[in-house]
Short mmCIF file of C-alpha atoms in Angstrom, two decimals:
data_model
loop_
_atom_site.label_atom_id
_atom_site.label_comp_id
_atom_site.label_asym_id
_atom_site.label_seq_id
_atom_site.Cartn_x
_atom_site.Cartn_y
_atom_site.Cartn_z
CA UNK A 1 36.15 -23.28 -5.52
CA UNK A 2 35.78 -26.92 -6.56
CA UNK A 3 34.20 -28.40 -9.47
CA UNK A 4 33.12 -31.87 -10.29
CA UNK A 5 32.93 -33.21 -13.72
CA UNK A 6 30.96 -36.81 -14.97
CA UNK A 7 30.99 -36.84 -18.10
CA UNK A 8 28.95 -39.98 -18.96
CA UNK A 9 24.88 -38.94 -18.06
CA UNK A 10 23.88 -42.39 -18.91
CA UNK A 11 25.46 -46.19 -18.75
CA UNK A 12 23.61 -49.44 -19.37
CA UNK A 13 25.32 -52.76 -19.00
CA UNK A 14 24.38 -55.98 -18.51
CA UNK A 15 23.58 -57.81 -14.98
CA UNK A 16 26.66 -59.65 -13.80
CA UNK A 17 29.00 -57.57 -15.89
CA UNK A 18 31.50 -55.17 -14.47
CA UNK A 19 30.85 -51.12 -15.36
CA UNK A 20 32.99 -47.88 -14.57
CA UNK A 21 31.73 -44.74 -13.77
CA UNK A 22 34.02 -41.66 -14.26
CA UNK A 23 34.34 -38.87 -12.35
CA UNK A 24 37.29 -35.88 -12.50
CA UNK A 25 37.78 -32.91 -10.35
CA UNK A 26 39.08 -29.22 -9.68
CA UNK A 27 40.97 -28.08 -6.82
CA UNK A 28 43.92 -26.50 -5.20
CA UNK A 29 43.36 -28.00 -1.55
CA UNK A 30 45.66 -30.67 -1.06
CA UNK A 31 43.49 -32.79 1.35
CA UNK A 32 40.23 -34.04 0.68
CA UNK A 33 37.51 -36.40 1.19
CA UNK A 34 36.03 -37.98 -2.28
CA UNK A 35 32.32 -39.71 -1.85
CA UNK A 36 30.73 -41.59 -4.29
CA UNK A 37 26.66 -41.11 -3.45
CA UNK A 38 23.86 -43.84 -5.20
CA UNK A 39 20.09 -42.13 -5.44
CA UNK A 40 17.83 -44.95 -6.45
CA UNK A 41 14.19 -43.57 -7.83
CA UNK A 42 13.28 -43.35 -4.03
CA UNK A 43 15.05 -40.33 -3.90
CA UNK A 44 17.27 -41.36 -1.08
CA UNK A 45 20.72 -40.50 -1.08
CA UNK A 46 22.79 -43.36 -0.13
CA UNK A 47 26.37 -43.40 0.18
CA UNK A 48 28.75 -46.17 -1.77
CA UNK A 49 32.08 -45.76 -0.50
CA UNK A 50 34.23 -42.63 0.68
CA UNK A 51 38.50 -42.22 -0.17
CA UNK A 52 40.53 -39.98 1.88
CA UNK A 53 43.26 -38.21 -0.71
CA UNK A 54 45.88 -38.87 1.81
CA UNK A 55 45.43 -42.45 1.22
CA UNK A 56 46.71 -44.01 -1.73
CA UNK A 57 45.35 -47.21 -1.10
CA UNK A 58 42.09 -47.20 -3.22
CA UNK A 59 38.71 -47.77 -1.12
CA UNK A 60 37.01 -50.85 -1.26
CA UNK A 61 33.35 -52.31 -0.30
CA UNK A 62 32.65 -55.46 -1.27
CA UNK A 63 31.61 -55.21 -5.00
CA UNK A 64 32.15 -51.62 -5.20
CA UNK A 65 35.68 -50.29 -5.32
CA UNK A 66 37.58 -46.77 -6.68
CA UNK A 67 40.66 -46.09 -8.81
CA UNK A 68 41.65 -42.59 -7.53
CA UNK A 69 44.37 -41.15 -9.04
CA UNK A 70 45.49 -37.77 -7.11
CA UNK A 71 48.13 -36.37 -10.01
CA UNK A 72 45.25 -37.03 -12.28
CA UNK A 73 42.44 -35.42 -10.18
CA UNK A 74 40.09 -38.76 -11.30
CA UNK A 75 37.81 -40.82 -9.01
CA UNK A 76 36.45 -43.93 -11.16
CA UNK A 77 34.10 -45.98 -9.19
CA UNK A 78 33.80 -49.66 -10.40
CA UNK A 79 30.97 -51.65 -9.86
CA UNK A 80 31.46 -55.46 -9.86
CA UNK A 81 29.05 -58.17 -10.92
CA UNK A 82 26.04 -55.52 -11.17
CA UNK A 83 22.91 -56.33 -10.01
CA UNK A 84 19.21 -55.02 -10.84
CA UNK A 85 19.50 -53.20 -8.03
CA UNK A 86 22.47 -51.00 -8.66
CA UNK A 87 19.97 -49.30 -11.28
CA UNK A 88 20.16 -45.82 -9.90
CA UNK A 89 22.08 -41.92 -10.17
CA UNK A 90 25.38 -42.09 -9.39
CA UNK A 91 26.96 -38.97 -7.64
CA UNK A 92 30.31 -38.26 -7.48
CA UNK A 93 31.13 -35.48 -4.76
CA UNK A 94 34.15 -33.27 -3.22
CA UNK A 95 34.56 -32.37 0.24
CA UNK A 96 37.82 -30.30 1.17
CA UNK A 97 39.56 -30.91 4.86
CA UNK A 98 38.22 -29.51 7.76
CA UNK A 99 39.43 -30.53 11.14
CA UNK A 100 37.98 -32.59 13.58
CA UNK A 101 34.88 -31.39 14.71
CA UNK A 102 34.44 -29.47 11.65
CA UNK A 103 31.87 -29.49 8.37
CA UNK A 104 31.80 -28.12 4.88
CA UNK A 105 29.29 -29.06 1.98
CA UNK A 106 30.10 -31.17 -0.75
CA UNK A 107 30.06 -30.38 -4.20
CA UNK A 108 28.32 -32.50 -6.07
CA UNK A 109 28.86 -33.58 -10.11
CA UNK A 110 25.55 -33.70 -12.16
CA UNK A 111 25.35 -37.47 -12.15
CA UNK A 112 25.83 -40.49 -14.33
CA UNK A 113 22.57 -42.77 -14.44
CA UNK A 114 23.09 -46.19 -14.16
CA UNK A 115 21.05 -48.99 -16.00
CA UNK A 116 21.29 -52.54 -15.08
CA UNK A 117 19.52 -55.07 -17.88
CA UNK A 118 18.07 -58.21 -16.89
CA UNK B 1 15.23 -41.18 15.02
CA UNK B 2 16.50 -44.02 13.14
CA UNK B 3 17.01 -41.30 9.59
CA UNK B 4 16.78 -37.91 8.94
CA UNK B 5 13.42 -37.34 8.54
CA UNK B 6 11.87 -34.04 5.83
CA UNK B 7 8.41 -32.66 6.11
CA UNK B 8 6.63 -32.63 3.34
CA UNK B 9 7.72 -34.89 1.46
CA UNK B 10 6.10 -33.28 -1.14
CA UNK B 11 4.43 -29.15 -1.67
CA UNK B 12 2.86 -27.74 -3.58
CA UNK B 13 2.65 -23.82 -3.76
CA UNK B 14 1.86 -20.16 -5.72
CA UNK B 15 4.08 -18.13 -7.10
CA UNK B 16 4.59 -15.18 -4.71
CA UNK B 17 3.80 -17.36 -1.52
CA UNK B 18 6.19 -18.40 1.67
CA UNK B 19 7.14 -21.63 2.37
CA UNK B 20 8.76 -23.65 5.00
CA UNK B 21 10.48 -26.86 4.79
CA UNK B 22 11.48 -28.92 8.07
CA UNK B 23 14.74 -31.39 8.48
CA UNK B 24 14.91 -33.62 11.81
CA UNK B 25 18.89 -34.79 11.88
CA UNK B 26 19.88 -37.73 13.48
CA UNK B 27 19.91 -37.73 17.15
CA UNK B 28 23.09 -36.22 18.15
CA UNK B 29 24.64 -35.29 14.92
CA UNK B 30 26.15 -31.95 15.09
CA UNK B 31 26.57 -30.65 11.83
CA UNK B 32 22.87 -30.42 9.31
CA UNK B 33 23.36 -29.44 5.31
CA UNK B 34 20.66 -27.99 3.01
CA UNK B 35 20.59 -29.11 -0.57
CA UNK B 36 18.76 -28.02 -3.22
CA UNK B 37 18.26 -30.91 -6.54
CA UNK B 38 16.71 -29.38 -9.49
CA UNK B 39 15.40 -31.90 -11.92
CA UNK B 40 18.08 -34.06 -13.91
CA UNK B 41 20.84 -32.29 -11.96
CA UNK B 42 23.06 -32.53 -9.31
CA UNK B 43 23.19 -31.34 -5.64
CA UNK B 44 23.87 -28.06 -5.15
CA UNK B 45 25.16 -26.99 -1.37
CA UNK B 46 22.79 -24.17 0.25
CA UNK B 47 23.73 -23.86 3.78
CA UNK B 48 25.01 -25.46 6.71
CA UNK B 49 24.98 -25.16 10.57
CA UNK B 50 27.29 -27.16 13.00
CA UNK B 51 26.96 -26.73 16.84
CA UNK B 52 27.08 -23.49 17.92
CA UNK B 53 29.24 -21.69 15.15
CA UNK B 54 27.40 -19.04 12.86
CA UNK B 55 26.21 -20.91 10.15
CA UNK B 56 27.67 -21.01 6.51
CA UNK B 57 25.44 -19.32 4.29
CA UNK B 58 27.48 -19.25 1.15
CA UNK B 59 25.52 -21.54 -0.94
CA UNK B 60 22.06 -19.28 -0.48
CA UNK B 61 21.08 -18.43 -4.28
CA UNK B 62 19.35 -15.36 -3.02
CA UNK B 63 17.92 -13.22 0.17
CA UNK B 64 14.75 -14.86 -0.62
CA UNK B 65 15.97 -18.08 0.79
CA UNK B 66 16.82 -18.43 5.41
CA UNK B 67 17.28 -21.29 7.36
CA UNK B 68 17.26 -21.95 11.20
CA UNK B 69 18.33 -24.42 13.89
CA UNK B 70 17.14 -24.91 17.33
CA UNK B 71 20.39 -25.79 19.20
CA UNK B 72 21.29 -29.68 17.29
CA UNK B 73 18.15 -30.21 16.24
CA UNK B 74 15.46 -29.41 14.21
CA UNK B 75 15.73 -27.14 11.33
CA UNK B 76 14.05 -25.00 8.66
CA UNK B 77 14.08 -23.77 4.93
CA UNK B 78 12.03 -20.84 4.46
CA UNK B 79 11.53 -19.53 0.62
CA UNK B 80 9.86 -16.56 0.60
CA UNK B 81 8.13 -15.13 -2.66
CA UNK B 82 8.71 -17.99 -4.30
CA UNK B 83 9.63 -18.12 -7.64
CA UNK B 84 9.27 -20.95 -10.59
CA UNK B 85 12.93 -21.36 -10.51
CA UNK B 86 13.12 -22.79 -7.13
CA UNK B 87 10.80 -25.93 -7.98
CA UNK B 88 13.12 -28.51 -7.22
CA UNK B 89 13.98 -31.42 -4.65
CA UNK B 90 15.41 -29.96 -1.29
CA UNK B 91 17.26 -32.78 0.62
CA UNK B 92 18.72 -32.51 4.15
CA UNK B 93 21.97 -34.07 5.74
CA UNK B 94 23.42 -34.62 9.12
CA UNK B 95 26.51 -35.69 10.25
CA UNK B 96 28.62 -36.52 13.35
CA UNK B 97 31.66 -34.30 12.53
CA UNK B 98 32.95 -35.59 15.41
CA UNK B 99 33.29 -38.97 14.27
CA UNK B 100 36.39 -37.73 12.01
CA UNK B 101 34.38 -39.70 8.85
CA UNK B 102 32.58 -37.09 7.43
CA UNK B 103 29.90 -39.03 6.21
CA UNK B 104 26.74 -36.92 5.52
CA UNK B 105 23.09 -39.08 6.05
CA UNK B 106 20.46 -37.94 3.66
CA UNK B 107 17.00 -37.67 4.07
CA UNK B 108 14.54 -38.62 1.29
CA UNK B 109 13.61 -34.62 0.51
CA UNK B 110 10.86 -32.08 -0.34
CA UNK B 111 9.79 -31.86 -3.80
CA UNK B 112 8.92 -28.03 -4.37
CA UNK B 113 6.63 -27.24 -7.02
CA UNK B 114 5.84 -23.42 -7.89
CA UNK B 115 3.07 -22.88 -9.91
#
């Protein structure tokens, strides 16, 4: 089984300033997916950006980008000139290899919430 | 459609009653996920169907709790007896496993509340 561990429930930084969100990880599989998810007080879970663990290249998307460390088992996501609207949850989640074709659930961490000040 | 689309988006409900919560997927997406969001927590994985395979039912706190699909479509959550302890959010996801990228679309959710 895998677990997911973020261990900061609450940030709050300043708009424009730069803010990382920790995340760490269980498991024995050796390939993975890794998803960082963003739930606004709509309720709508919207994905941020998505590593494979066979890559080592860290992800990018425009002002969001990870620092995934495999050996480590850590998945930081860092969030770039923050705006008001980053103000949301932020989910880190674990999906294990499945071929082509295939599903499997993610596991989910219990969240970090993220507050952007004007 | 355009999203995954949840019906209600909100219920309200007795102790000891049945309910039924429905998830539209995305139009052709194979694979449909049921989680369940209690308040100030994370998602927690209840089930999951994708295409024809027997679904995976590992997730399902208890035999109170069943979900269907009709072929790659529609699907529902069906608490029976419902307890206190399931008031929570339950969101649905599709995906095009297909597609090789995994990525799960989330609908905005039913918020459960036993009385």
């Amino acid at each position: 089984a895998q677990t997911v561990t973020q261990s900061q429930p609450e940030m709050s930084v300043q708009e424009a300033e730069t803010v990382t969100l920790s995340c760490t990880y269980d498991t024995s599989e050796n390939n993975y997916y890794l998803f960082w998810y963003k739930q606004p007080p709509s309720r709508q879970m919207i994905l941020v950006i998505r590593q494979e663990a066979y890559k080592q290249q860290n992800a990018t998307e425009n002002r969001f980008s990870v620092n995934f460390q495999k050996a480590a088992k850590s998945f930081s996501l860092k969030i770039s000139d923050s705006q008001l609207g980053d103000t949301a949850m932020y989910f880190c989640a674990f999906m294990k290899h499945v071929k082509r074709g295939g599903a499997d659930g993610l596991t989910f961490g219990k969240g970090t919430h993220l507050i952007i000040q004007p | 459609g355009a999203g995954v689309s949840q019906s209600p988006s909100n219920k309200v409900t007795e102790k000891g009653k049945d309910v039924e919560l429905r998830c539209d997927p995305i139009s052709g997406h194979t694979a449909l996920y049921w989680y369940r969001q209690r308040l100030g927590q994370g998602l927690e994985f209840l089930i999951y169907f994708q295409g024809n395979s027997a679904p995976d039912k590992s997730g399902l706190p208890s035999d109170r709790f069943s979900a269907e699909r009709t072929g790659e479509s529609v699907s529902t959550l069906t608490i029976q007896r419902t307890q206190q302890e399931d008031s929570a959010v339950y969101l649905c996801a599709s995906s095009q496993s297909a597609s090789g990228t995994y990525e799960q679309y989330f609908g905005p959710g039913t918020r459960l509340t036993v009385t």
